Amino acid sequence: QSYGSGSIGSGNSSNENPWKPLRQALGRDVYIPKNKYEELVLILLLSEYIANKEAILSQGPTSASGRKATCDSATVTYDLLTLPLARFSNYRLLCDMLERSMKFSFQEKHSWEQFALVLTSEGRYFRSLLVFREISERLKKEKVKMMDVGSFLSAARICYEHLGLYEEGISWAMRALDSEEVRDNNYMAARANVYVGIGHLISA
């Protein structure tokens, strides 16, 4: 918004309030969505800004309920933004947003795994692996549910295809094979076995 040129004591003869905001004329610096997808992204970006601004950073027990509510609100916004941004392969913006969310996503496995996967899509493979390592170590310390099988296999694939860390890739695949989720899912068990076999093959 631009403001009136008149100021107090300027001698402006107009009766109009000099502090009244004027409507911005359409010009080169005004962003106008060209289609419904751009309009959707714009609305969600505004929602992400509000959710990020209202997030509670305190880890104290007294703010647990409020922290969970604001974190859930932000997570929903990020998940919705993933759909249109992935459609246009705009992973850089998703990386930036999820990185900002890390400051209030302590122990939020879903947000961290999303961040790691988006980093992979953006081609930042080593940092994606670092995030997977952090998730694994944190869950191990907290003694809570392990990473999803898909995350184990994604980490293994990064090691195989992009970083040449074959032994670590086999380790990730073995952890997927030993997880509880695989025991009840023959399809995931088969995929985990294939990843273990691929690791041994390329190591050889």
Short mmCIF file of C-alpha atoms in Angstrom, two decimals:
data_model
loop_
_atom_site.label_atom_id
_atom_site.label_comp_id
_atom_site.label_asym_id
_atom_site.label_seq_id
_atom_site.Cartn_x
_atom_site.Cartn_y
_atom_site.Cartn_z
CA GLN A 1 0.00 0.00 0.00
CA SER A 2 1.13 3.54 -0.72
CA TYR A 3 0.20 6.45 1.52
CA GLY A 4 -1.07 9.92 0.79
CA SER A 5 1.54 12.49 -0.07
CA GLY A 6 0.08 15.04 2.32
CA SER A 7 1.54 15.32 5.81
CA ILE A 8 0.81 17.24 8.98
CA GLY A 9 1.72 20.89 8.55
CA SER A 10 2.30 20.56 4.82
CA GLY A 11 -0.49 22.97 3.97
CA ASN A 12 -2.42 20.38 1.98
CA SER A 13 -5.75 21.99 1.11
CA SER A 14 -7.47 18.66 0.58
CA ASN A 15 -9.99 17.65 3.25
CA GLU A 16 -9.01 14.00 2.83
CA ASN A 17 -7.15 12.41 5.73
CA PRO A 18 -3.46 12.41 4.74
CA TRP A 19 -2.88 9.12 6.63
CA LYS A 20 -5.58 7.24 4.76
CA PRO A 21 -3.96 4.41 2.75
CA LEU A 22 -4.46 4.64 -0.98
CA ARG A 23 -5.16 1.69 -3.24
CA GLN A 24 -2.05 0.39 -4.94
CA ALA A 25 -2.20 0.78 -8.68
CA LEU A 26 -1.56 -2.40 -10.61
CA GLY A 27 1.98 -2.47 -11.89
CA ARG A 28 5.04 -4.60 -12.44
CA ASP A 29 5.63 -5.25 -8.72
CA VAL A 30 2.12 -6.56 -8.01
CA TYR A 31 1.78 -10.34 -8.05
CA ILE A 32 -1.40 -11.62 -9.68
CA PRO A 33 -2.04 -15.40 -9.75
CA LYS A 34 -2.36 -16.62 -13.32
CA ASN A 35 -4.40 -19.74 -12.51
CA LYS A 36 -6.10 -21.55 -9.66
CA TYR A 37 -2.92 -23.40 -8.70
CA GLU A 38 -0.95 -20.20 -8.19
CA GLU A 39 -3.85 -18.75 -6.23
CA LEU A 40 -3.95 -21.88 -4.06
CA VAL A 41 -0.21 -21.69 -3.39
CA LEU A 42 -0.52 -18.00 -2.48
CA ILE A 43 -3.28 -18.73 0.05
CA LEU A 44 -1.33 -21.61 1.56
CA LEU A 45 1.82 -19.49 1.77
CA LEU A 46 -0.13 -16.93 3.79
CA SER A 47 -1.42 -19.75 6.01
CA GLU A 48 2.14 -21.05 6.42
CA TYR A 49 3.33 -17.58 7.46
CA ILE A 50 0.59 -17.31 10.08
CA ALA A 51 1.16 -20.85 11.38
CA ASN A 52 4.92 -20.25 11.60
CA LYS A 53 4.42 -16.94 13.37
CA GLU A 54 2.02 -18.40 15.94
CA ALA A 55 4.09 -21.53 16.64
CA ILE A 56 5.03 -22.05 20.28
CA LEU A 57 8.75 -22.69 20.71
CA SER A 58 8.77 -23.41 24.44
CA GLN A 59 9.33 -27.08 25.31
CA GLY A 60 7.97 -26.70 28.84
CA PRO A 61 5.20 -29.04 30.03
CA THR A 62 2.82 -26.12 30.63
CA SER A 63 2.79 -25.23 26.93
CA ALA A 64 2.50 -28.80 25.62
CA SER A 65 -1.14 -28.58 24.50
CA GLY A 66 -0.72 -25.22 22.79
CA ARG A 67 2.52 -26.35 21.14
CA LYS A 68 0.83 -29.47 19.75
CA ALA A 69 -2.11 -27.46 18.38
CA THR A 70 0.09 -24.95 16.57
CA CYS A 71 2.40 -27.70 15.29
CA ASP A 72 -0.55 -29.71 13.94
CA SER A 73 -1.85 -26.59 12.18
CA ALA A 74 1.53 -25.96 10.57
CA THR A 75 1.93 -29.62 9.58
CA VAL A 76 -1.43 -29.64 7.79
CA THR A 77 -0.42 -26.50 5.89
CA TYR A 78 2.91 -28.04 4.83
CA ASP A 79 1.22 -31.25 3.70
CA LEU A 80 -1.27 -29.27 1.60
CA LEU A 81 1.52 -27.14 0.11
CA THR A 82 3.40 -30.28 -0.89
CA LEU A 83 0.67 -31.19 -3.38
CA PRO A 84 0.72 -28.09 -5.66
CA LEU A 85 4.46 -27.40 -5.25
CA ALA A 86 5.39 -30.98 -6.13
CA ARG A 87 3.14 -30.68 -9.18
CA PHE A 88 5.38 -27.87 -10.43
CA SER A 89 8.59 -29.49 -9.09
CA ASN A 90 9.20 -26.48 -6.84
CA TYR A 91 11.04 -28.36 -4.12
CA ARG A 92 13.30 -25.42 -3.22
CA LEU A 93 10.38 -23.54 -1.67
CA LEU A 94 9.29 -26.66 0.21
CA CYS A 95 12.84 -27.11 1.54
CA ASP A 96 12.91 -23.56 2.83
CA MET A 97 9.53 -23.88 4.55
CA LEU A 98 10.25 -27.24 6.15
CA GLU A 99 13.63 -25.96 7.32
CA ARG A 100 11.85 -23.09 9.07
CA SER A 101 9.49 -25.58 10.67
CA MET A 102 12.37 -27.46 12.31
CA LYS A 103 12.51 -24.86 15.10
CA PHE A 104 9.13 -26.04 16.45
CA SER A 105 9.08 -29.65 15.17
CA PHE A 106 11.02 -31.25 17.99
CA GLN A 107 10.19 -35.00 18.13
CA GLU A 108 7.77 -34.61 15.19
CA LYS A 109 8.83 -37.60 13.10
CA HIS A 110 6.50 -36.78 10.21
CA SER A 111 7.92 -33.28 9.66
CA TRP A 112 11.52 -34.51 9.80
CA GLU A 113 10.86 -37.35 7.35
CA GLN A 114 9.09 -34.93 5.00
CA PHE A 115 12.10 -32.62 5.20
CA ALA A 116 14.49 -35.46 4.36
CA LEU A 117 12.40 -36.60 1.38
CA VAL A 118 12.07 -33.07 0.00
CA LEU A 119 15.83 -32.58 0.31
CA THR A 120 16.26 -35.74 -1.75
CA SER A 121 13.89 -34.42 -4.41
CA GLU A 122 15.85 -31.17 -4.48
CA GLY A 123 19.08 -33.13 -5.08
CA ARG A 124 20.67 -32.30 -1.71
CA TYR A 125 21.47 -35.92 -1.00
CA PHE A 126 24.09 -35.69 1.71
CA ARG A 127 22.02 -33.32 3.80
CA SER A 128 19.00 -35.57 3.33
CA LEU A 129 21.05 -38.49 4.68
CA LEU A 130 22.12 -36.35 7.65
CA VAL A 131 18.45 -35.70 8.45
CA PHE A 132 17.67 -39.42 8.22
CA ARG A 133 20.56 -40.13 10.59
CA GLU A 134 19.27 -37.51 13.02
CA ILE A 135 15.76 -39.00 12.95
CA SER A 136 17.13 -42.48 13.61
CA GLU A 137 19.35 -41.39 16.49
CA ARG A 138 16.64 -39.30 18.08
CA LEU A 139 14.04 -42.07 17.91
CA LYS A 140 16.57 -44.53 19.31
CA LYS A 141 17.27 -42.26 22.28
CA GLU A 142 13.58 -41.66 22.93
CA LYS A 143 12.84 -45.39 22.59
CA VAL A 144 9.76 -44.73 20.51
CA LYS A 145 8.53 -46.18 17.22
CA MET A 146 11.27 -46.61 14.65
CA MET A 147 11.36 -44.91 11.29
CA ASP A 148 8.99 -46.07 8.58
CA VAL A 149 10.24 -48.78 6.24
CA GLY A 150 9.96 -46.34 3.34
CA SER A 151 12.33 -43.95 5.08
CA PHE A 152 14.86 -46.72 5.72
CA LEU A 153 14.77 -47.72 2.06
CA SER A 154 14.95 -44.09 0.91
CA ALA A 155 18.11 -43.61 2.96
CA ALA A 156 19.55 -46.82 1.52
CA ARG A 157 18.79 -45.67 -2.02
CA ILE A 158 20.55 -42.33 -1.42
CA CYS A 159 23.63 -44.22 -0.22
CA TYR A 160 23.59 -46.54 -3.23
CA GLU A 161 22.78 -44.15 -6.06
CA HIS A 162 24.30 -40.82 -5.09
CA LEU A 163 26.85 -41.08 -2.27
CA GLY A 164 28.63 -44.39 -2.84
CA LEU A 165 28.16 -45.36 0.82
CA TYR A 166 27.36 -48.99 0.08
CA GLU A 167 27.98 -50.42 3.55
CA GLU A 168 25.78 -47.80 5.17
CA GLY A 169 23.13 -48.42 2.53
CA ILE A 170 23.13 -52.13 3.42
CA SER A 171 22.80 -51.18 7.08
CA TRP A 172 19.71 -49.06 6.34
CA ALA A 173 18.20 -51.89 4.26
CA MET A 174 18.88 -54.41 7.04
CA ARG A 175 17.17 -52.15 9.56
CA ALA A 176 14.15 -52.01 7.25
CA LEU A 177 14.18 -55.80 7.03
CA ASP A 178 14.28 -56.13 10.83
CA SER A 179 11.47 -53.65 11.51
CA GLU A 180 8.10 -54.73 12.86
CA GLU A 181 6.29 -53.24 9.87
CA VAL A 182 7.98 -55.70 7.51
CA ARG A 183 6.95 -58.74 9.53
CA ASP A 184 3.29 -58.18 8.70
CA ASN A 185 3.76 -56.93 5.13
CA ASN A 186 5.11 -59.38 2.54
CA TYR A 187 5.38 -56.67 -0.10
CA MET A 188 7.62 -54.46 2.06
CA ALA A 189 9.60 -57.51 3.16
CA ALA A 190 10.29 -58.33 -0.49
CA ARG A 191 11.41 -54.75 -1.21
CA ALA A 192 13.68 -54.73 1.83
CA ASN A 193 15.28 -58.01 0.71
CA VAL A 194 15.80 -56.59 -2.78
CA TYR A 195 17.55 -53.52 -1.33
CA VAL A 196 19.80 -55.71 0.80
CA GLY A 197 20.65 -57.78 -2.28
CA ILE A 198 21.36 -54.66 -4.37
CA GLY A 199 23.71 -53.38 -1.68
CA HIS A 200 25.71 -56.61 -1.60
CA LEU A 201 25.80 -56.74 -5.40
CA ILE A 202 27.22 -53.25 -5.92
CA SER A 203 29.61 -53.73 -2.98
CA ALA A 204 30.96 -56.82 -4.65
#
